[in-house]
Short mmCIF file of C-alpha atoms in Angstrom, two decimals:
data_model
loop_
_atom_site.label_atom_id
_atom_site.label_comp_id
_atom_site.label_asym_id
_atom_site.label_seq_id
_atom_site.Cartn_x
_atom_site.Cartn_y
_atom_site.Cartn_z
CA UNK A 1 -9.83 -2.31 -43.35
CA UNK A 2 -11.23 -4.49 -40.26
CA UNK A 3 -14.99 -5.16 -40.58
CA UNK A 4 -15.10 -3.19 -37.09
CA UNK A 5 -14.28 0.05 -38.00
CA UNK A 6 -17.32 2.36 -39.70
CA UNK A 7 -16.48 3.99 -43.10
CA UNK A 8 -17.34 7.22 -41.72
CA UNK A 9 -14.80 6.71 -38.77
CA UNK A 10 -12.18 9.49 -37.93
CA UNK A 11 -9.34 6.84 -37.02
CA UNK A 12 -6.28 9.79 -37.18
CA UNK A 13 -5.80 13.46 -35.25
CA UNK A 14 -4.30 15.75 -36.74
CA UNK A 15 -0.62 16.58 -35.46
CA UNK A 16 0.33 19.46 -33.37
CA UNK A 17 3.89 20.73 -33.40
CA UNK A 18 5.93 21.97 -30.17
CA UNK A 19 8.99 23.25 -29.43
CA UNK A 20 8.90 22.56 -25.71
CA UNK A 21 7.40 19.32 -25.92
CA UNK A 22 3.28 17.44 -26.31
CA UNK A 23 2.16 16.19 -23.29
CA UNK A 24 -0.88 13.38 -24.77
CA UNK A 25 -3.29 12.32 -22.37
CA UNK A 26 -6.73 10.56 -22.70
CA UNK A 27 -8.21 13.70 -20.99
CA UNK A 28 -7.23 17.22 -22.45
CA UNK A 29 -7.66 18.59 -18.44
CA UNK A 30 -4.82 16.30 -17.16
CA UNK A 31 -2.70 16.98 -20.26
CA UNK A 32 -3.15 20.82 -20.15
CA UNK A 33 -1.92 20.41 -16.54
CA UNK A 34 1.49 19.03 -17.83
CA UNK A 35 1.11 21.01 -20.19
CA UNK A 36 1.41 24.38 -17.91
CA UNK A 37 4.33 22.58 -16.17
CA UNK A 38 6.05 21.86 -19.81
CA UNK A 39 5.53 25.98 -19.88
CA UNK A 40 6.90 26.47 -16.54
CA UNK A 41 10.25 25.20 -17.35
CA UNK A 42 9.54 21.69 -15.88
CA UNK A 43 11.32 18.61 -17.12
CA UNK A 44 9.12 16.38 -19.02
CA UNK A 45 9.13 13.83 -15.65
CA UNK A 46 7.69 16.94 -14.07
CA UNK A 47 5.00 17.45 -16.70
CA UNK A 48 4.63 13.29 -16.27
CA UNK A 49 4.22 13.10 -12.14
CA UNK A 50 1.31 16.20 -12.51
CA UNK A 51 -0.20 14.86 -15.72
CA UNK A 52 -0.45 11.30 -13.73
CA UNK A 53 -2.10 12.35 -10.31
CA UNK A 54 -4.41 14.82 -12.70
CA UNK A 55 -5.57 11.39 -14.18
CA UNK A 56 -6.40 10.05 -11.06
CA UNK A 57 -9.11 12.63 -10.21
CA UNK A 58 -10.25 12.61 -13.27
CA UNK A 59 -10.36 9.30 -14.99
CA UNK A 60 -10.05 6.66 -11.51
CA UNK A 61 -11.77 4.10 -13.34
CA UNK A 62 -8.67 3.77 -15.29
CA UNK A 63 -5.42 5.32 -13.99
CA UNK A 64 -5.19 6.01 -10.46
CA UNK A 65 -2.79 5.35 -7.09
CA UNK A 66 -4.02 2.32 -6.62
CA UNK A 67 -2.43 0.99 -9.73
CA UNK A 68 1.05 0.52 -11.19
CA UNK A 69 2.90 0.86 -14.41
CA UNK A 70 6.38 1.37 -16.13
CA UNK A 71 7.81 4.43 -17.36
CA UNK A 72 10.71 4.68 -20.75
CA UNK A 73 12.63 7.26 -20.45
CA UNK A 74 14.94 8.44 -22.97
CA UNK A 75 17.01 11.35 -21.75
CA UNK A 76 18.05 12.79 -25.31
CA UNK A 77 21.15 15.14 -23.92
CA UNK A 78 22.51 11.98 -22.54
CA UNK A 79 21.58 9.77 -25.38
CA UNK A 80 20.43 7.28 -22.52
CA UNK A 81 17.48 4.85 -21.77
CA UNK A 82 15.84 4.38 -18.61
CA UNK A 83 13.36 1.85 -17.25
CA UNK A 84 11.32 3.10 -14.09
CA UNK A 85 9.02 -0.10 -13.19
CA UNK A 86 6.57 0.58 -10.54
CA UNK A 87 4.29 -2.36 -11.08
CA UNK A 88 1.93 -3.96 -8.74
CA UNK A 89 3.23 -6.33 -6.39
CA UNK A 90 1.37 -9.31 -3.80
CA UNK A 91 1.95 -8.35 -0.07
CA UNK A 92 4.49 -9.78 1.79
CA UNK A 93 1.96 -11.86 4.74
CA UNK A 94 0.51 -13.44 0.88
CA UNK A 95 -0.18 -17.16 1.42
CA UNK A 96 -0.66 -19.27 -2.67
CA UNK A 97 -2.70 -21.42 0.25
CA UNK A 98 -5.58 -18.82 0.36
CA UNK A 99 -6.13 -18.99 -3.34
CA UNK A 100 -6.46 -22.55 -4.36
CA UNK A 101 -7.12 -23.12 -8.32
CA UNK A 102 -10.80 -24.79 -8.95
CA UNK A 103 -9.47 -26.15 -12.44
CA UNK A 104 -12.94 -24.73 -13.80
CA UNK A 105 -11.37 -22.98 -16.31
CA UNK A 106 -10.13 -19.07 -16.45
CA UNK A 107 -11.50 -16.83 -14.36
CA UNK A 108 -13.97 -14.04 -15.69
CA UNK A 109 -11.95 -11.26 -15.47
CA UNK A 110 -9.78 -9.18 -17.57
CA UNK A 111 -6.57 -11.37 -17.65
CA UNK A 112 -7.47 -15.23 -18.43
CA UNK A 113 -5.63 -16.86 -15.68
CA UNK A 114 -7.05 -19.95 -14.10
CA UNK A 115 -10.03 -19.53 -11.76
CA UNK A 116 -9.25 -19.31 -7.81
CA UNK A 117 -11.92 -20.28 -5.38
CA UNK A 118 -14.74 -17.48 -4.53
CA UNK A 119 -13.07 -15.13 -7.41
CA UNK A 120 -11.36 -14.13 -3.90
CA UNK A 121 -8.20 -12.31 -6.22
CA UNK A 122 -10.86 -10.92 -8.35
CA UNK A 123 -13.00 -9.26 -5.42
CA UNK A 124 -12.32 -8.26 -1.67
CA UNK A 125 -9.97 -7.22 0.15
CA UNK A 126 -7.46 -10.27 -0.51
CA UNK A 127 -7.56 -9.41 -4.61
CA UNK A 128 -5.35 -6.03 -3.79
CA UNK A 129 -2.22 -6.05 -4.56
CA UNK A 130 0.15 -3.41 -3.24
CA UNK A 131 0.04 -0.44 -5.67
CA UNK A 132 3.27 1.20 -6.97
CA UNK A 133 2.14 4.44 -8.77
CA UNK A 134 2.89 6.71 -6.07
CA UNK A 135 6.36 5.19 -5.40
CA UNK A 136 7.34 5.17 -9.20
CA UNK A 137 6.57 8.78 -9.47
CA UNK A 138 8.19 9.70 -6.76
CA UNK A 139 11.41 7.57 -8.11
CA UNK A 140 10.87 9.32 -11.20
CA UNK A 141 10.84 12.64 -9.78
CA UNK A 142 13.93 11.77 -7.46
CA UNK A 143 16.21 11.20 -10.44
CA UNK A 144 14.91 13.99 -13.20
CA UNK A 145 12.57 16.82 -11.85
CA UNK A 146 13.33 20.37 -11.56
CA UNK A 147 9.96 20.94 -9.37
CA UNK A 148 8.86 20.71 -5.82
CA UNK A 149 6.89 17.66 -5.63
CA UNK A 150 3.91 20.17 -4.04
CA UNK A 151 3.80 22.15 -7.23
CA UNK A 152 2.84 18.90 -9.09
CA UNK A 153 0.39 17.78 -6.88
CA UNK A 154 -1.22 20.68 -6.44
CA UNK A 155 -3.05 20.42 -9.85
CA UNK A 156 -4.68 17.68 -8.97
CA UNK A 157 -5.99 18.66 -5.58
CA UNK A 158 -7.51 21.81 -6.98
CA UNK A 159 -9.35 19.37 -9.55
CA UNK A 160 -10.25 16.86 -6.66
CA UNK A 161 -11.83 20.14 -5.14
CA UNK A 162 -14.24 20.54 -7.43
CA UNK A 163 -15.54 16.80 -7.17
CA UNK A 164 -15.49 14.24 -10.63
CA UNK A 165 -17.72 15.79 -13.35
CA UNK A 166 -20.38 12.92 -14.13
CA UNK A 167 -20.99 13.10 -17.89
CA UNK A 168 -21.95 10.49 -19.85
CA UNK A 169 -18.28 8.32 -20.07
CA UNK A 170 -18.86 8.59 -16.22
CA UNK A 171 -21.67 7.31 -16.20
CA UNK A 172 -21.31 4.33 -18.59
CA UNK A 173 -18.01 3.73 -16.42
CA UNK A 174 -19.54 3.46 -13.26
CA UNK A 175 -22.75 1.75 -14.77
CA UNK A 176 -20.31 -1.31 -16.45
CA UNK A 177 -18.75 -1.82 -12.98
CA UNK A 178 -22.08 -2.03 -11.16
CA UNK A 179 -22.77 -5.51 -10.63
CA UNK A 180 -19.35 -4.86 -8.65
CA UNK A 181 -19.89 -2.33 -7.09
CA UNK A 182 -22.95 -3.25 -5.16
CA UNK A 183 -20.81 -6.10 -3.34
CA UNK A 184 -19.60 -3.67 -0.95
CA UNK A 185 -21.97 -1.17 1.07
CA UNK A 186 -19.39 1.67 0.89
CA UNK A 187 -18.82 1.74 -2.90
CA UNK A 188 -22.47 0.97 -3.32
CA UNK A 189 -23.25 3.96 -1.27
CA UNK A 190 -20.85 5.98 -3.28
CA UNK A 191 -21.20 5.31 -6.63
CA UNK A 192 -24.52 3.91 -6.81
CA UNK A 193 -27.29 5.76 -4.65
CA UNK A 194 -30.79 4.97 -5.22
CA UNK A 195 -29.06 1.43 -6.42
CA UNK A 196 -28.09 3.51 -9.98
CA UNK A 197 -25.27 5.21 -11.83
CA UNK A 198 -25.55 8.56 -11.54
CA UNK A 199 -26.78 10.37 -14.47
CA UNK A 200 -25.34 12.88 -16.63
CA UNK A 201 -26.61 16.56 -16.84
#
């Protein structure tokens, strides 16, 4: 075993059994919310589209509408495969002129590509790229749901309601992006008032 892991370390869950189908999610809210659609008689795509905007009120440090992805579908009555791809993309007015390489090696960011003057498609407004979540769900739910599209949002509006629960993952999310989010006065303002994470109850 890796030198990483403790001894002590739970590294398996145990399995649950369905006969309508799991829905897995890193947080058990937005999974019980496909969940309840699974229940409802929605397709799985159904139980995907609500399960997804869920995770964007409640984890948009790491899945949100401002992101992208790809989806797998296999459709077992069919015995079919399906590729939804609703990645990121640059805009269209883009110019590669606006981002010369510095040749001073990779940049600091999560994917080592080579370093662009002023970090400028790491940070500002020039570094976002046109997001495709929203579109690829609503592909998704164009070919395969049985649901109003409402019904699937609506989840995740009552959660939005309530506001994002600050708890200590919260807080350690919003603390590692700090140096970040002081750049701009608006997400400073937000996320950082009295120039700290917020702290959990």
């Amino acid at each position: 075993m890796p030198h990483q892991f403790s001894r002590t370390q739970a590294i398996r869950k145990p399995a649950v059994k369905s006969r309508g189908g799991i829905v897995a999610a890193q947080s058990r809210r937005a999974a019980e919310v496909g969940a309840e659609v699974l229940a409802a008689g929605g397709d799985c795509v159904d139980a995907i589209v609500a399960t997804t905007f869920a995770l964007n009120v409640l984890e948009p440090w790491m899945s949100g509408m401002g992101g992208g992805g790809a989806m797998v579908l296999y459709r077992a009555r069919e015995n079919r495969y399906e590729v939804i791809d609703y990645g990121m993309c640059a805009p269209q007015s883009l110019r590669v002129a606006d981002y010369p390489i510095t040749g001073q090696g990779a940049a600091s960011d999560l994917f080592p590509w080579p370093r662009v003057k002023d970090d400028r498609n790491i940070h500002g407004p020039g570094s976002i790229a046109v997001p495709g979540v929203v579109a690829g769900m609503e592909e998704a739910h164009r070919r395969h749901a049985r649901m109003k599209w409402k019904d699937l949002v609506d989840p995740a509006a009552t959660i939005a309601g309530e506001g994002l629960l600050v708890d200590w993952w919260t807080t350690l999310m919003i603390a590692s992006t700090a140096a970040d989010l002081r750049r701009y006065p608006a997400s400073a303002e937000t996320f950082l008032r009295d120039g700290l994470p917020p702290n959990a109850p």
